[in-house]
CSV table of C-alpha atoms in Angstrom, one decimal:
chain,number,residue,atom,x,y,z
O,145,LEU,CA,0.0,0.0,0.0
O,146,PHE,CA,2.9,2.4,0.6
O,147,PHE,CA,4.5,2.1,-2.9
O,148,ILE,CA,2.5,-0.2,-5.1
O,149,ASP,CA,-0.6,2.0,-5.7
O,150,PHE,CA,1.3,5.0,-7.0
O,151,GLY,CA,4.3,3.2,-8.7
O,152,VAL,CA,6.9,4.8,-6.4
O,153,PRO,CA,10.2,2.9,-6.7
O,154,ARG,CA,11.2,1.1,-3.5
O,155,TYR,CA,14.6,2.6,-3.6
O,156,PHE,CA,13.4,6.2,-3.4
O,157,PHE,CA,13.2,6.6,0.4
O,158,SER,CA,16.1,4.2,1.2
O,159,ASN,CA,18.6,5.4,-1.3
O,160,VAL,CA,17.5,8.9,-2.5
O,161,PHE,CA,15.5,10.8,0.0
O,162,GLY,CA,16.5,8.6,3.0
O,163,MET,CA,20.1,9.6,2.6
O,164,ALA,CA,19.2,13.3,3.0
O,165,TYR,CA,17.7,12.4,6.4
O,166,HIS,CA,20.5,10.2,7.6
O,167,ASP,CA,23.3,12.7,6.6
O,168,GLY,CA,21.5,15.4,8.6
O,169,ARG,CA,20.1,17.5,5.8
O,170,ALA,CA,16.4,16.5,6.2
O,171,SER,CA,14.3,16.4,9.3
O,172,ILE,CA,11.9,13.6,10.2
O,173,THR,CA,9.1,16.1,9.6
O,174,GLN,CA,10.3,16.7,6.0
O,175,LEU,CA,10.8,13.0,5.4
O,176,ASN,CA,7.3,12.1,6.7
O,177,THR,CA,5.7,15.0,4.7
O,178,VAL,CA,6.9,13.4,1.5
O,179,ARG,CA,6.1,9.8,2.7
O,180,LYS,CA,2.4,10.8,3.5
O,181,HIS,CA,1.8,12.1,0.0
O,182,LEU,CA,3.3,9.0,-1.7
O,183,SER,CA,1.3,6.5,0.4
O,184,ALA,CA,-2.1,5.0,0.3
O,185,ILE,CA,-2.3,4.7,4.2
O,186,LYS,CA,-0.1,7.3,5.8
O,187,GLY,CA,-1.2,10.8,6.7
O,188,GLY,CA,-4.7,9.7,8.0
O,189,GLN,CA,-5.5,7.7,4.9
O,190,LEU,CA,-5.8,4.4,6.7
O,191,GLY,CA,-8.4,5.9,9.1
O,192,ALA,CA,-10.3,7.4,6.2
O,193,ALA,CA,-10.3,4.1,4.3
O,194,ALA,CA,-11.7,2.4,7.4
O,195,HIS,CA,-14.7,4.8,7.7
O,196,PRO,CA,-17.4,4.3,9.0
O,197,ALA,CA,-15.8,1.5,11.1
O,198,ARG,CA,-14.4,2.3,14.6
O,199,LEU,CA,-10.6,2.2,14.5
O,200,VAL,CA,-8.4,2.2,17.6
O,201,ALA,CA,-4.6,2.7,17.1
O,202,LEU,CA,-2.4,1.5,20.0
O,203,ILE,CA,1.0,3.1,19.6
O,204,LEU,CA,4.5,2.4,20.8
O,205,SER,CA,6.3,5.6,20.0
O,206,ASP,CA,9.9,5.9,19.0
O,207,VAL,CA,9.5,9.6,18.1
O,208,VAL,CA,10.8,12.3,20.5
O,209,GLY,CA,7.8,14.3,21.7
O,210,ASP,CA,5.2,11.6,20.7
O,211,GLU,CA,3.7,13.6,17.9
O,212,VAL,CA,1.0,11.2,16.6
O,213,ASP,CA,1.0,12.6,13.1
O,214,VAL,CA,4.7,11.9,12.9
O,215,ILE,CA,4.8,8.4,14.4
O,216,ALA,CA,4.6,6.0,11.5
O,217,SER,CA,3.5,9.0,9.5
O,218,GLY,CA,0.2,9.2,11.3
O,219,PRO,CA,-2.0,6.7,9.4
O,220,THR,CA,-5.1,7.3,11.6
O,221,VAL,CA,-4.8,11.0,12.5
O,222,PRO,CA,-5.3,14.2,10.5
O,223,ASP,CA,-2.3,15.4,8.4
O,224,PRO,CA,-1.4,19.1,8.7
O,225,SER,CA,0.9,18.9,5.6
O,226,THR,CA,0.1,19.2,1.9
O,227,TYR,CA,1.4,18.2,-1.5
O,228,ALA,CA,2.9,21.7,-1.8
O,229,ASP,CA,4.8,21.1,1.5
O,230,ALA,CA,6.2,17.8,0.1
O,231,LEU,CA,7.4,19.5,-3.0
O,232,ALA,CA,8.9,22.3,-0.9
O,233,ALA,CA,10.8,19.8,1.2
O,234,LEU,CA,12.3,18.2,-1.9
O,235,ASP,CA,13.2,21.6,-3.3
O,236,ALA,CA,14.7,22.9,-0.1
O,237,LEU,CA,16.9,19.8,0.3
O,238,ALA,CA,17.9,19.8,-3.4
O,239,VAL,CA,17.4,16.0,-3.5
O,240,ALA,CA,18.9,14.6,-6.6
O,241,GLY,CA,17.7,11.5,-8.5
O,242,ILE,CA,14.0,11.9,-7.9
O,243,PRO,CA,12.0,9.5,-10.1
O,244,PRO,CA,9.7,11.3,-12.6
O,245,ARG,CA,6.7,9.4,-11.2
O,246,VAL,CA,7.3,10.9,-7.8
O,247,LEU,CA,7.5,14.4,-9.1
O,248,HIS,CA,4.5,13.9,-11.3
O,249,ARG,CA,2.3,12.8,-8.4
O,250,LEU,CA,3.4,15.5,-6.0
O,251,GLN,CA,3.0,18.2,-8.7
O,252,ALA,CA,-0.5,16.9,-9.6
O,253,GLY,CA,-1.5,17.0,-6.0
O,254,ALA,CA,-0.1,20.5,-5.5
O,255,ARG,CA,-2.1,21.7,-8.6
O,256,GLY,CA,-5.3,20.1,-7.1
O,257,ASP,CA,-5.9,17.6,-9.9
O,258,GLU,CA,-9.1,15.7,-9.3
O,259,ASP,CA,-7.5,12.3,-9.5
O,260,VAL,CA,-5.0,13.0,-6.8
O,261,GLN,CA,-6.7,13.6,-3.5
O,262,GLU,CA,-5.1,15.5,-0.6
O,263,THR,CA,-4.6,13.7,2.7
O,264,PRO,CA,-7.3,14.0,5.4
O,265,LYS,CA,-7.2,17.2,7.4
O,266,CYS,CA,-8.4,18.2,10.8
O,267,GLY,CA,-12.2,18.1,10.9
O,268,ASP,CA,-12.5,15.3,8.3
O,269,SER,CA,-15.6,13.3,9.2
O,270,ARG,CA,-14.0,10.1,8.0
O,271,LEU,CA,-11.6,10.2,11.0
O,272,ALA,CA,-14.3,10.7,13.6
O,273,GLY,CA,-14.3,7.0,14.5
O,274,CYS,CA,-10.5,6.9,15.0
O,275,LEU,CA,-9.1,6.8,18.5
O,276,THR,CA,-5.3,7.0,19.1
O,277,HIS,CA,-3.6,6.0,22.3
O,278,VAL,CA,0.2,6.2,22.9
O,279,LEU,CA,0.8,3.2,25.2
O,280,GLY,CA,4.6,3.5,25.5
O,281,ASN,CA,7.5,5.7,24.5
O,282,ASN,CA,11.2,6.3,25.2
O,283,ARG,CA,10.6,8.1,28.4
O,284,LEU,CA,8.4,5.4,29.9
O,285,ALA,CA,10.9,2.7,28.8
O,286,ALA,CA,13.7,4.6,30.5
O,287,HIS,CA,11.6,5.2,33.7
O,288,GLU,CA,10.8,1.4,34.0
O,289,ALA,CA,14.5,0.5,33.4
O,290,LEU,CA,15.6,3.0,36.1
O,291,GLN,CA,13.1,1.4,38.6
O,292,LEU,CA,14.4,-2.0,37.9
O,293,LEU,CA,18.0,-0.9,38.3
O,294,ARG,CA,17.3,0.7,41.6
O,295,ARG,CA,15.6,-2.4,42.9
O,296,GLU,CA,18.8,-4.3,41.9
O,297,GLY,CA,20.8,-1.9,44.0
O,298,TYR,CA,22.3,0.3,41.4
O,299,GLN,CA,22.9,4.0,41.8
O,300,THR,CA,21.2,5.6,38.8
O,301,GLY,CA,21.4,8.8,36.8
O,302,THR,CA,19.9,10.0,33.5
O,303,CYS,CA,20.9,12.0,30.5
O,304,GLY,CA,19.4,12.6,27.1
O,305,HIS,CA,15.8,13.3,27.9
O,306,GLY,CA,14.5,12.9,24.4
O,307,VAL,CA,17.4,14.1,22.4
O,308,THR,CA,17.9,13.1,18.8
O,309,ARG,CA,21.5,12.2,18.1
O,310,ARG,CA,23.4,11.4,14.9
O,311,ARG,CA,26.6,9.4,14.7
O,312,ARG,CA,28.7,8.5,11.7
O,313,GLY,CA,30.4,5.2,11.2
O,314,GLY,CA,30.9,4.4,14.9
O,315,GLY,CA,32.9,7.5,15.8
O,316,SER,CA,31.7,10.7,17.4
O,317,CYS,CA,29.8,13.2,15.3
O,318,SER,CA,30.2,17.0,15.7
O,319,SER,CA,26.4,17.4,15.0
O,320,CYS,CA,25.5,15.5,18.2
O,321,PRO,CA,24.2,17.9,20.9
O,322,PRO,CA,26.5,17.9,23.9
O,323,CYS,CA,25.6,15.3,26.6
O,324,LYS,CA,25.1,16.9,30.0
O,325,CYS,CA,26.2,14.0,32.0
O,326,PRO,CA,27.7,14.4,35.5
O,327,PRO,CA,31.5,14.0,35.8
O,328,ARG,CA,32.8,10.4,35.7
O,329,SER,CA,34.0,10.7,39.3
O,330,PHE,CA,30.3,11.1,40.3
O,331,LEU,CA,29.1,8.3,38.0
O,332,CYS,CA,31.6,5.7,39.1
O,333,PRO,CA,32.4,5.8,42.8
O,334,ARG,CA,34.6,3.1,44.0
O,335,ASN,CA,33.0,-0.2,45.0
O,336,GLN,CA,29.5,0.8,43.9
O,337,ASN,CA,27.3,-0.3,41.1
O,338,VAL,CA,26.3,2.6,39.0
O,339,CYS,CA,24.2,2.9,35.8
O,340,HIS,CA,23.6,6.1,33.8
O,341,LEU,CA,20.7,5.9,31.4
O,342,GLY,CA,19.7,8.1,28.4
O,343,TRP,CA,17.1,7.8,25.7
O,344,TYR,CA,17.6,9.0,22.2
O,345,LEU,CA,16.5,8.6,18.6
O,346,THR,CA,19.8,7.7,17.1
O,347,CYS,CA,20.9,7.5,13.4
O,348,VAL,CA,24.1,5.8,12.4
O,349,LEU,CA,25.5,6.6,8.9
O,350,LEU,CA,28.0,4.2,7.4
O,351,ALA,CA,30.4,5.0,4.6
O,352,GLY,CA,29.6,3.9,1.1
O,353,THR,CA,26.8,4.2,-1.5
O,354,GLY,CA,23.7,2.2,-2.4
O,355,VAL,CA,20.6,1.0,-0.7
O,356,ASN,CA,22.5,-0.6,2.2
O,357,ALA,CA,24.9,2.3,2.7
O,358,PHE,CA,23.2,3.5,6.0
O,359,ILE,CA,21.5,2.0,8.9
O,360,GLY,CA,19.1,3.7,11.4
O,361,ILE,CA,19.1,2.6,15.0
O,362,LYS,CA,16.3,3.7,17.3
O,363,CYS,CA,17.2,3.3,20.9
O,364,LYS,CA,14.5,2.9,23.6
O,365,CYS,CA,17.0,3.0,26.5
């Protein structure tokens, strides 16, 4: 349903637009804006297709901030973005190698062509029967891990608090925000068990080219 209906090549997000995200040029919001408008289910379209049935989405979030229209590109919630926004994202990022079918569909949607419908927006009656619940997220996973560690006798501390980090090839990356961890002398007192816990949305970029040139790692805790 993501690619088949609109003839979008499978390599587009992994090898073309995906690289712009993993090398730090594109945000997750820009990536999802394009995804929603090249999909048959994202951006509220799954919820609209299920109408008038009642649809309940139970979500485990890996997105910092738990924005439901961003998690999995929001298949059951209204989409605030437009085809014009998707085109603007591609233009701003100067993404090369965009397949003609992708541009054709986004341009047709931005023009308002009748055969290319916009994604459901706030107030769309087709989404009235959709209920969305975030059951778990990075913060909750970290909290439960801390409780377990404390019961096991560890001294615990935290850092990260929902930071998105990027790391290249296993080494440090200058684009990573500074970690505000206490000094090592505080974290590792002699003869004590200590665990310092952080939660992030981490991307690891490997050297090379092609579909398998990068790998994204999402860390819960």
